Amino acid sequence: PQENRTVAADWNVLPSGTEVIMDGQTYIVEDTGAAVNGNHIDIYMGDHQTALEWGVRSVDLYREAK
């Protein structure tokens, strides 16, 4: 996983390799997780403090058109 690139998602909703855009930044679905279900994602952060500061948010997410 890489900061500013990797997100975890439910692969039934966003399969591995899907590119998504959030706040103008492109991320790639490269992971899944037990707590990542349905229309939720988990953004990879480089450290725990940054993740805590980001917190839990509702955002608009767009699938990259190919």
Short mmCIF file of N, CA, C and O in Angstrom, two decimals:
data_model
loop_
_atom_site.label_atom_id
_atom_site.label_comp_id
_atom_site.label_asym_id
_atom_site.label_seq_id
_atom_site.Cartn_x
_atom_site.Cartn_y
_atom_site.Cartn_z
N PRO A 1 0.83 -1.21 0.00
CA PRO A 1 0.00 0.00 0.00
C PRO A 1 0.87 1.26 0.00
O PRO A 1 1.96 1.26 0.57
N GLN A 2 0.37 2.29 -0.63
CA GLN A 2 1.08 3.57 -0.68
C GLN A 2 0.16 4.71 -0.30
O GLN A 2 -0.99 4.77 -0.77
N GLU A 3 0.68 5.61 0.52
CA GLU A 3 -0.07 6.81 0.90
C GLU A 3 -0.37 7.62 -0.35
O GLU A 3 0.42 7.69 -1.28
N ASN A 4 -1.54 8.25 -0.38
CA ASN A 4 -2.02 9.05 -1.51
C ASN A 4 -2.27 8.22 -2.78
O ASN A 4 -2.34 8.76 -3.87
N ARG A 5 -2.41 6.89 -2.61
CA ARG A 5 -2.72 6.04 -3.76
C ARG A 5 -3.67 4.91 -3.41
O ARG A 5 -4.63 4.66 -4.12
N THR A 6 -3.44 4.20 -2.33
CA THR A 6 -4.15 2.96 -2.03
C THR A 6 -5.41 3.19 -1.19
O THR A 6 -5.37 3.90 -0.19
N VAL A 7 -6.51 2.55 -1.62
CA VAL A 7 -7.71 2.48 -0.80
C VAL A 7 -8.15 1.02 -0.71
O VAL A 7 -7.88 0.23 -1.61
N ALA A 8 -8.81 0.70 0.38
CA ALA A 8 -9.44 -0.61 0.54
C ALA A 8 -10.93 -0.42 0.27
O ALA A 8 -11.51 0.60 0.64
N ALA A 9 -11.53 -1.41 -0.39
CA ALA A 9 -12.95 -1.35 -0.70
C ALA A 9 -13.53 -2.75 -0.71
O ALA A 9 -12.80 -3.74 -0.75
N ASP A 10 -14.83 -2.81 -0.68
CA ASP A 10 -15.55 -4.07 -0.87
C ASP A 10 -15.44 -4.41 -2.36
O ASP A 10 -15.95 -3.69 -3.21
N TRP A 11 -14.74 -5.48 -2.70
CA TRP A 11 -14.48 -5.82 -4.09
C TRP A 11 -15.74 -6.24 -4.84
O TRP A 11 -15.72 -6.34 -6.06
N ASN A 12 -16.85 -6.44 -4.15
CA ASN A 12 -18.12 -6.67 -4.82
C ASN A 12 -18.69 -5.35 -5.35
O ASN A 12 -19.53 -5.35 -6.24
N VAL A 13 -18.25 -4.24 -4.77
CA VAL A 13 -18.71 -2.91 -5.18
C VAL A 13 -17.67 -2.24 -6.07
O VAL A 13 -17.99 -1.72 -7.14
N LEU A 14 -16.42 -2.23 -5.63
CA LEU A 14 -15.30 -1.65 -6.39
C LEU A 14 -14.20 -2.70 -6.47
O LEU A 14 -13.44 -2.89 -5.52
N PRO A 15 -14.10 -3.41 -7.59
CA PRO A 15 -13.10 -4.48 -7.71
C PRO A 15 -11.67 -3.96 -7.63
O PRO A 15 -11.39 -2.79 -7.88
N SER A 16 -10.76 -4.86 -7.31
CA SER A 16 -9.34 -4.55 -7.26
C SER A 16 -8.90 -3.90 -8.57
O SER A 16 -9.29 -4.33 -9.65
N GLY A 17 -8.12 -2.84 -8.46
CA GLY A 17 -7.61 -2.13 -9.63
C GLY A 17 -8.48 -0.98 -10.09
O GLY A 17 -8.05 -0.18 -10.93
N THR A 18 -9.67 -0.85 -9.54
CA THR A 18 -10.56 0.26 -9.90
C THR A 18 -9.93 1.57 -9.46
O THR A 18 -9.42 1.69 -8.35
N GLU A 19 -9.95 2.55 -10.35
CA GLU A 19 -9.47 3.89 -10.00
C GLU A 19 -10.66 4.75 -9.62
O GLU A 19 -11.67 4.76 -10.32
N VAL A 20 -10.53 5.45 -8.50
CA VAL A 20 -11.59 6.33 -8.02
C VAL A 20 -11.00 7.71 -7.76
O VAL A 20 -9.81 7.86 -7.50
N ILE A 21 -11.86 8.71 -7.83
CA ILE A 21 -11.43 10.09 -7.59
C ILE A 21 -12.18 10.63 -6.39
O ILE A 21 -13.41 10.51 -6.31
N MET A 22 -11.43 11.22 -5.47
CA MET A 22 -12.01 11.85 -4.28
C MET A 22 -11.27 13.16 -4.07
O MET A 22 -10.04 13.18 -3.99
N ASP A 23 -12.01 14.26 -4.02
CA ASP A 23 -11.42 15.59 -3.83
C ASP A 23 -10.31 15.87 -4.83
O ASP A 23 -9.27 16.44 -4.49
N GLY A 24 -10.49 15.44 -6.09
CA GLY A 24 -9.52 15.71 -7.14
C GLY A 24 -8.31 14.79 -7.15
O GLY A 24 -7.47 14.87 -8.04
N GLN A 25 -8.20 13.89 -6.19
CA GLN A 25 -7.08 12.95 -6.08
C GLN A 25 -7.53 11.58 -6.59
O GLN A 25 -8.62 11.12 -6.24
N THR A 26 -6.71 10.94 -7.42
CA THR A 26 -7.02 9.59 -7.90
C THR A 26 -6.41 8.56 -6.96
O THR A 26 -5.25 8.67 -6.58
N TYR A 27 -7.21 7.58 -6.59
CA TYR A 27 -6.78 6.47 -5.74
C TYR A 27 -7.06 5.17 -6.48
O TYR A 27 -7.90 5.13 -7.37
N ILE A 28 -6.36 4.11 -6.09
CA ILE A 28 -6.55 2.80 -6.71
C ILE A 28 -6.99 1.81 -5.64
O ILE A 28 -6.38 1.75 -4.56
N VAL A 29 -8.04 1.05 -5.92
CA VAL A 29 -8.49 0.00 -5.00
C VAL A 29 -7.46 -1.13 -5.06
O VAL A 29 -7.32 -1.79 -6.08
N GLU A 30 -6.71 -1.29 -3.97
CA GLU A 30 -5.64 -2.30 -3.93
C GLU A 30 -5.74 -3.20 -2.71
O GLU A 30 -4.87 -4.04 -2.50
N ASP A 31 -6.79 -3.02 -1.93
CA ASP A 31 -6.89 -3.78 -0.69
C ASP A 31 -8.37 -3.96 -0.35
O ASP A 31 -9.24 -3.30 -0.89
N THR A 32 -8.63 -4.88 0.54
CA THR A 32 -9.96 -5.11 1.09
C THR A 32 -9.78 -5.29 2.59
O THR A 32 -8.66 -5.39 3.07
N GLY A 33 -10.83 -5.30 3.32
CA GLY A 33 -10.72 -5.48 4.76
C GLY A 33 -12.03 -5.97 5.34
O GLY A 33 -13.09 -5.76 4.76
N ALA A 34 -11.94 -6.61 6.49
CA ALA A 34 -13.13 -7.17 7.13
C ALA A 34 -14.17 -6.11 7.45
O ALA A 34 -15.37 -6.37 7.41
N ALA A 35 -13.73 -4.89 7.77
CA ALA A 35 -14.64 -3.82 8.16
C ALA A 35 -15.07 -2.94 6.98
O ALA A 35 -15.80 -1.99 7.16
N VAL A 36 -14.59 -3.26 5.78
CA VAL A 36 -14.89 -2.46 4.60
C VAL A 36 -15.99 -3.18 3.82
O VAL A 36 -15.73 -4.07 3.04
N ASN A 37 -17.24 -2.76 4.05
CA ASN A 37 -18.39 -3.42 3.43
C ASN A 37 -19.24 -2.40 2.69
O ASN A 37 -19.37 -1.26 3.12
N GLY A 38 -19.81 -2.82 1.58
CA GLY A 38 -20.75 -1.97 0.85
C GLY A 38 -20.10 -0.71 0.32
O GLY A 38 -19.01 -0.74 -0.24
N ASN A 39 -20.77 0.41 0.51
CA ASN A 39 -20.32 1.70 -0.03
C ASN A 39 -19.39 2.44 0.93
O ASN A 39 -19.57 3.63 1.17
N HIS A 40 -18.40 1.75 1.42
CA HIS A 40 -17.41 2.35 2.32
C HIS A 40 -16.02 2.06 1.76
O HIS A 40 -15.82 1.02 1.12
N ILE A 41 -15.10 2.98 1.97
CA ILE A 41 -13.71 2.74 1.62
C ILE A 41 -12.85 3.05 2.82
O ILE A 41 -13.30 3.70 3.77
N ASP A 42 -11.62 2.60 2.78
CA ASP A 42 -10.63 2.90 3.81
C ASP A 42 -9.39 3.41 3.08
O ASP A 42 -8.82 2.69 2.26
N ILE A 43 -9.01 4.64 3.34
CA ILE A 43 -7.86 5.25 2.68
C ILE A 43 -6.60 4.89 3.45
O ILE A 43 -6.54 5.06 4.66
N TYR A 44 -5.57 4.42 2.74
CA TYR A 44 -4.30 4.11 3.39
C TYR A 44 -3.61 5.41 3.77
O TYR A 44 -3.42 6.30 2.95
N MET A 45 -3.26 5.53 5.04
CA MET A 45 -2.53 6.69 5.57
C MET A 45 -1.17 6.21 6.04
O MET A 45 -1.03 5.09 6.52
N GLY A 46 -0.18 7.06 5.91
CA GLY A 46 1.19 6.69 6.25
C GLY A 46 1.45 6.46 7.73
O GLY A 46 2.38 5.77 8.09
N ASP A 47 0.61 7.07 8.59
CA ASP A 47 0.80 6.86 10.02
C ASP A 47 -0.53 6.99 10.76
O ASP A 47 -1.50 7.55 10.23
N HIS A 48 -0.54 6.47 11.95
CA HIS A 48 -1.77 6.41 12.75
C HIS A 48 -2.30 7.81 13.09
O HIS A 48 -3.51 8.04 13.04
N GLN A 49 -1.43 8.74 13.41
CA GLN A 49 -1.86 10.09 13.79
C GLN A 49 -2.59 10.78 12.64
O GLN A 49 -3.62 11.42 12.84
N THR A 50 -2.08 10.63 11.43
CA THR A 50 -2.74 11.22 10.26
C THR A 50 -4.13 10.62 10.08
O THR A 50 -5.09 11.34 9.79
N ALA A 51 -4.25 9.32 10.27
CA ALA A 51 -5.55 8.66 10.16
C ALA A 51 -6.52 9.18 11.22
O ALA A 51 -7.70 9.42 10.93
N LEU A 52 -6.04 9.36 12.43
CA LEU A 52 -6.89 9.89 13.50
C LEU A 52 -7.35 11.31 13.17
O LEU A 52 -8.51 11.66 13.40
N GLU A 53 -6.45 12.13 12.64
CA GLU A 53 -6.81 13.51 12.29
C GLU A 53 -7.82 13.55 11.16
O GLU A 53 -8.70 14.40 11.13
N TRP A 54 -7.72 12.62 10.20
CA TRP A 54 -8.68 12.54 9.10
C TRP A 54 -10.03 12.10 9.62
O TRP A 54 -11.06 12.67 9.27
N GLY A 55 -10.03 11.09 10.48
CA GLY A 55 -11.26 10.61 11.09
C GLY A 55 -12.16 9.87 10.12
O GLY A 55 -11.72 9.34 9.11
N VAL A 56 -13.45 9.88 10.41
CA VAL A 56 -14.47 9.25 9.57
C VAL A 56 -15.23 10.37 8.88
O VAL A 56 -15.70 11.30 9.54
N ARG A 57 -15.33 10.28 7.57
CA ARG A 57 -15.99 11.34 6.80
C ARG A 57 -16.90 10.73 5.73
O ARG A 57 -16.68 9.63 5.26
N SER A 58 -17.87 11.52 5.34
CA SER A 58 -18.67 11.21 4.16
C SER A 58 -18.15 12.08 3.03
O SER A 58 -18.00 13.29 3.19
N VAL A 59 -17.83 11.45 1.90
CA VAL A 59 -17.28 12.19 0.76
C VAL A 59 -17.94 11.69 -0.52
O VAL A 59 -18.52 10.61 -0.56
N ASP A 60 -17.84 12.51 -1.57
CA ASP A 60 -18.27 12.08 -2.89
C ASP A 60 -17.10 11.35 -3.54
O ASP A 60 -15.97 11.84 -3.54
N LEU A 61 -17.38 10.21 -4.10
CA LEU A 61 -16.36 9.36 -4.72
C LEU A 61 -16.83 9.04 -6.13
O LEU A 61 -17.98 8.67 -6.34
N TYR A 62 -15.94 9.19 -7.09
CA TYR A 62 -16.28 8.95 -8.49
C TYR A 62 -15.38 7.87 -9.06
O TYR A 62 -14.18 7.87 -8.81
N ARG A 63 -15.95 6.99 -9.84
CA ARG A 63 -15.17 5.95 -10.54
C ARG A 63 -14.53 6.59 -11.75
O ARG A 63 -15.19 7.28 -12.53
N GLU A 64 -13.23 6.35 -11.92
CA GLU A 64 -12.49 6.87 -13.07
C GLU A 64 -13.02 6.24 -14.35
O GLU A 64 -13.15 5.02 -14.43
N ALA A 65 -13.34 7.06 -15.33
CA ALA A 65 -13.82 6.56 -16.63
C ALA A 65 -12.63 6.11 -17.45
O ALA A 65 -11.60 6.78 -17.49
N LYS A 66 -12.76 4.99 -18.09
CA LYS A 66 -11.67 4.46 -18.93
C LYS A 66 -12.10 4.44 -20.37
O LYS A 66 -13.16 4.18 -20.73
#
